[in-house]
Amino acid sequence: MIDNSCTGQKPAFDLAAQGVLHHGPLHWNLTAPFLYEHAIRRREGEIGFGGAFVVNTGRHTGRSPRDKYIVDEPGTHETVAWGSINQPITPAQFASLHQRVLAYLQGRELFIQDLYAGADPEYRLPVRVVTPSAWHSLFARNMFIRPPHAELNGFQPAFTILHAPEFHSIPELDGIRSETFIFVNFAERLVLIGGTRYAGEIKKCVFGYLNFVLPTRDVLPMHCSANVGSKGDSAIFFGLSGTGKTTLSADASRTLIGDDEHGWSPRGLFNFEGGCYAKVINLSPKAEPEIYATITRFGTVLENVVMNPRTRMPDVDDGSLTENTRACYPLDYIPNASDDGLAPHPQNVIMLTCDAFGVMPPIAQLNAEQAMYHFLSGYTARVAGTEVGLGSEPQATFSTCFGAPFMPRRPTEYAKMLGDRIAKYGAKCWLVNTGWSGGAYGTGQRMAIGHTRGLLRAVLDGRLANAPMRKDANFGFLVPESAADVPADVLDPRASWQNKKAYDETARGLTRDFEKNFGDYEPYVDEGIKRVAVRAA
């Protein structure tokens, strides 16, 4: 029999204020050892070699963007960019499901974490995560910033997540597409998550909340990683999944601010999170030693990573459950991580793309208008093996602001904020291709990570800014004519293709994709961005 009492620091502002009544045992702000014990008792997962907690999320091995909804009410009606990403529901729909989630939680053992989102005390958001799952509570504790013990007693959440992974909606009753739901209510500062065990939904709904509220406080929320050099020279790295954002920012010679979500305020950069959520499929102990070391550490949560049944060693090369295998660990598991999650205004803004068509150069310099254009575009390419249903040919994908599913406001609002900051603080901007060279996916080869790291070093130490440049005929940006340790034919993608005609045809096809995508934003941007937009040859 479990004692129905608090097993951690309980704040004065308890769950009754949020409608959670007649519950079972409550566990407040437990640390990792206690959460491990509960998770094992509840058979929620297994312990891997070295001590990581290994879980299987079942049917959902990634986010369900088509199951996310925002309540359409006076505060959001004119400010949210409604559409297929930001889908509206009525306050009545939210209230109905909210009451059923509360009823579902009655009598259940619950785990509560009171945490901060945002390293800068000026802008941080107190977040409460309530869940019947011990390992999801550990995930939340890893991902967000853990308040000092003395601050927990007076903790009052500005935003609460009621997480019910095993509870399913009734689509016919709730007026939604499936039994899975992520309901966001900005007015009530409340999120409901159900029908999915994938923990990334918890992380991303906090990010989405910050993306809505922070612009009103003159903070640009960004889906990016960030690091800083010994001289205070910080850099941000935008990029979608698979572009190398986490890997390239975890540079042993620089201090890691964070790997995924940051704010750019009048005071500088700050991390939103206290942890990392790294994709670990085919993780290399040689190329990515800092991240690889986390997969066998106590406290790390491994999602859908297959273990060797005899040794329980995680097999990061096994994608039989999903290609989207993940490791969630506290930021301080990375040896060179920042203690405070803060950095000065960035000197370099780097946008990463994985161009599987093999037509973009490994690096290009962007002016401010081009930076806003490519920020709005958010281009990368998907290839077979990364998503169900993809054929053998690459597919261009555009995710505006490098994070369309998490951006409630109109993309042009975020782009304008980025452009204003680039101009005000004099940041240099770069587009870096970590994709293919010498041909498209299936013919060419993946860009060598050593070449990419070498180019980034030249960017960050200032050498590349003064290199001779040529204008790219297809995309209009400037490309270095030479760079240390990178062959000339790699810098010039056309020269790396044996079949020049095939290169020209492929490049024209990609420029058509860019032009078509930009049509959604062109009416809302100024003439400067229109002038630098990629046009089909």
Coordinates of N, CA, C and O in Angstrom, one line a residue, residues 348 350 362-365 428-432 451-469 478-486 491:
N348 N 27.1 35.4 -35.0 CA 26.8 34.6 -36.2 C 25.5 33.9 -36.1 O 25.2 33.3 -35.0
I350 N 23.5 30.9 -38.0 CA 23.7 29.8 -39.0 C 22.4 29.1 -39.2 O 21.8 28.6 -38.2
P362 N 28.2 23.8 -49.6 CA 28.3 23.5 -48.2 C 28.2 24.7 -47.3 O 27.8 24.5 -46.1
I363 N 28.4 25.9 -47.8 CA 28.2 27.1 -47.0 C 28.0 28.3 -47.9 O 28.6 28.3 -49.0
A364 N 27.2 29.2 -47.5 CA 26.9 30.4 -48.3 C 26.7 31.6 -47.3 O 26.2 31.3 -46.2
Q365 N 27.1 32.8 -47.7 CA 26.9 33.9 -46.8 C 25.6 34.6 -47.3 O 25.3 34.8 -48.5
K428 N 26.4 38.3 -38.5 CA 26.6 37.7 -39.9 C 25.8 36.4 -40.0 O 25.7 35.7 -39.0
C429 N 25.3 36.2 -41.2 CA 24.4 35.1 -41.4 C 24.9 34.1 -42.5 O 25.5 34.6 -43.5
W430 N 24.7 32.8 -42.2 CA 25.3 31.8 -43.1 C 24.2 30.7 -43.3 O 23.5 30.3 -42.4
L431 N 24.2 30.1 -44.5 CA 23.4 28.9 -44.8 C 24.4 27.8 -45.0 O 25.3 27.8 -45.9
V432 N 24.3 26.7 -44.2 CA 25.2 25.6 -44.2 C 24.4 24.3 -44.6 O 23.4 24.0 -44.0
H451 N 34.4 18.4 -43.0 CA 34.4 19.6 -43.8 C 33.4 20.6 -43.2 O 33.7 21.8 -43.1
T452 N 32.3 20.1 -42.7 CA 31.3 21.1 -42.1 C 31.9 21.7 -40.9 O 31.8 22.9 -40.7
R453 N 32.5 20.9 -40.0 CA 33.1 21.5 -38.8 C 34.2 22.5 -39.2 O 34.3 23.5 -38.5
G454 N 35.0 22.2 -40.2 CA 36.1 23.1 -40.6 C 35.5 24.4 -41.1 O 36.0 25.5 -40.7
L455 N 34.4 24.4 -41.8 CA 33.8 25.6 -42.3 C 33.2 26.4 -41.2 O 33.3 27.6 -41.1
L456 N 32.6 25.7 -40.2 CA 32.0 26.4 -39.1 C 33.1 27.1 -38.2 O 32.9 28.2 -37.7
R457 N 34.2 26.4 -38.1 CA 35.3 27.0 -37.3 C 35.8 28.3 -38.0 O 36.1 29.3 -37.4
A458 N 35.9 28.2 -39.3 CA 36.3 29.4 -40.1 C 35.3 30.5 -40.0 O 35.6 31.7 -40.0
V459 N 34.0 30.2 -39.9 CA 32.9 31.2 -39.6 C 33.1 31.8 -38.2 O 33.1 33.0 -38.1
L460 N 33.2 30.9 -37.2 CA 33.2 31.4 -35.9 C 34.4 32.2 -35.5 O 34.4 33.1 -34.6
D461 N 35.6 31.9 -36.1 CA 36.8 32.7 -35.8 C 37.0 33.9 -36.7 O 38.0 34.6 -36.6
G462 N 36.0 34.1 -37.6 CA 36.0 35.3 -38.5 C 36.8 35.2 -39.8 O 36.7 36.1 -40.6
R463 N 37.4 34.0 -40.0 CA 38.2 33.9 -41.2 C 37.4 34.0 -42.5 O 37.8 34.6 -43.5
L464 N 36.2 33.3 -42.5 CA 35.4 33.2 -43.7 C 34.8 34.5 -44.1 O 34.4 34.6 -45.3
A465 N 34.6 35.4 -43.2 CA 33.9 36.6 -43.5 C 34.7 37.4 -44.5 O 34.1 38.2 -45.3
N466 N 36.0 37.2 -44.6 CA 36.8 38.0 -45.5 C 37.3 37.2 -46.7 O 38.1 37.7 -47.5
A467 N 36.8 36.0 -46.9 CA 37.2 35.2 -48.0 C 36.6 35.7 -49.3 O 35.5 36.3 -49.3
P468 N 37.3 35.5 -50.5 CA 36.7 35.9 -51.7 C 35.4 35.1 -52.0 O 35.4 33.9 -51.7
M469 N 34.4 35.7 -52.6 CA 33.1 35.1 -52.8 C 32.7 35.2 -54.2 O 33.1 36.1 -54.9
L478 N 26.1 34.4 -51.7 CA 27.5 34.4 -51.9 C 28.2 33.1 -51.4 O 27.9 32.7 -50.2
V479 N 29.1 32.5 -52.2 CA 29.7 31.2 -51.8 C 31.2 31.5 -51.8 O 31.8 32.0 -52.7
P480 N 31.9 31.0 -50.7 CA 33.4 31.2 -50.7 C 34.1 30.5 -51.9 O 33.7 29.3 -52.2
E481 N 35.1 31.1 -52.5 CA 35.8 30.5 -53.6 C 36.8 29.5 -53.0 O 37.2 28.6 -53.7
S482 N 37.2 29.7 -51.8 CA 38.2 28.8 -51.2 C 38.0 28.8 -49.7 O 37.6 29.8 -49.1
A483 N 38.4 27.7 -49.0 CA 38.3 27.6 -47.6 C 39.3 26.6 -47.1 O 39.4 25.5 -47.8
A484 N 39.9 26.8 -46.0 CA 40.9 25.8 -45.5 C 40.3 24.4 -45.3 O 39.2 24.3 -44.8
D485 N 41.1 23.4 -45.8 CA 40.8 22.0 -45.6 C 39.5 21.5 -46.3 O 39.1 20.4 -46.1
V486 N 38.9 22.4 -47.2 CA 37.7 21.9 -47.9 C 38.1 22.0 -49.4 O 38.4 23.1 -49.9
L491 N 33.2 23.0 -52.5 CA 32.6 24.3 -52.3 C 31.7 24.7 -53.5 O 30.8 25.5 -53.4

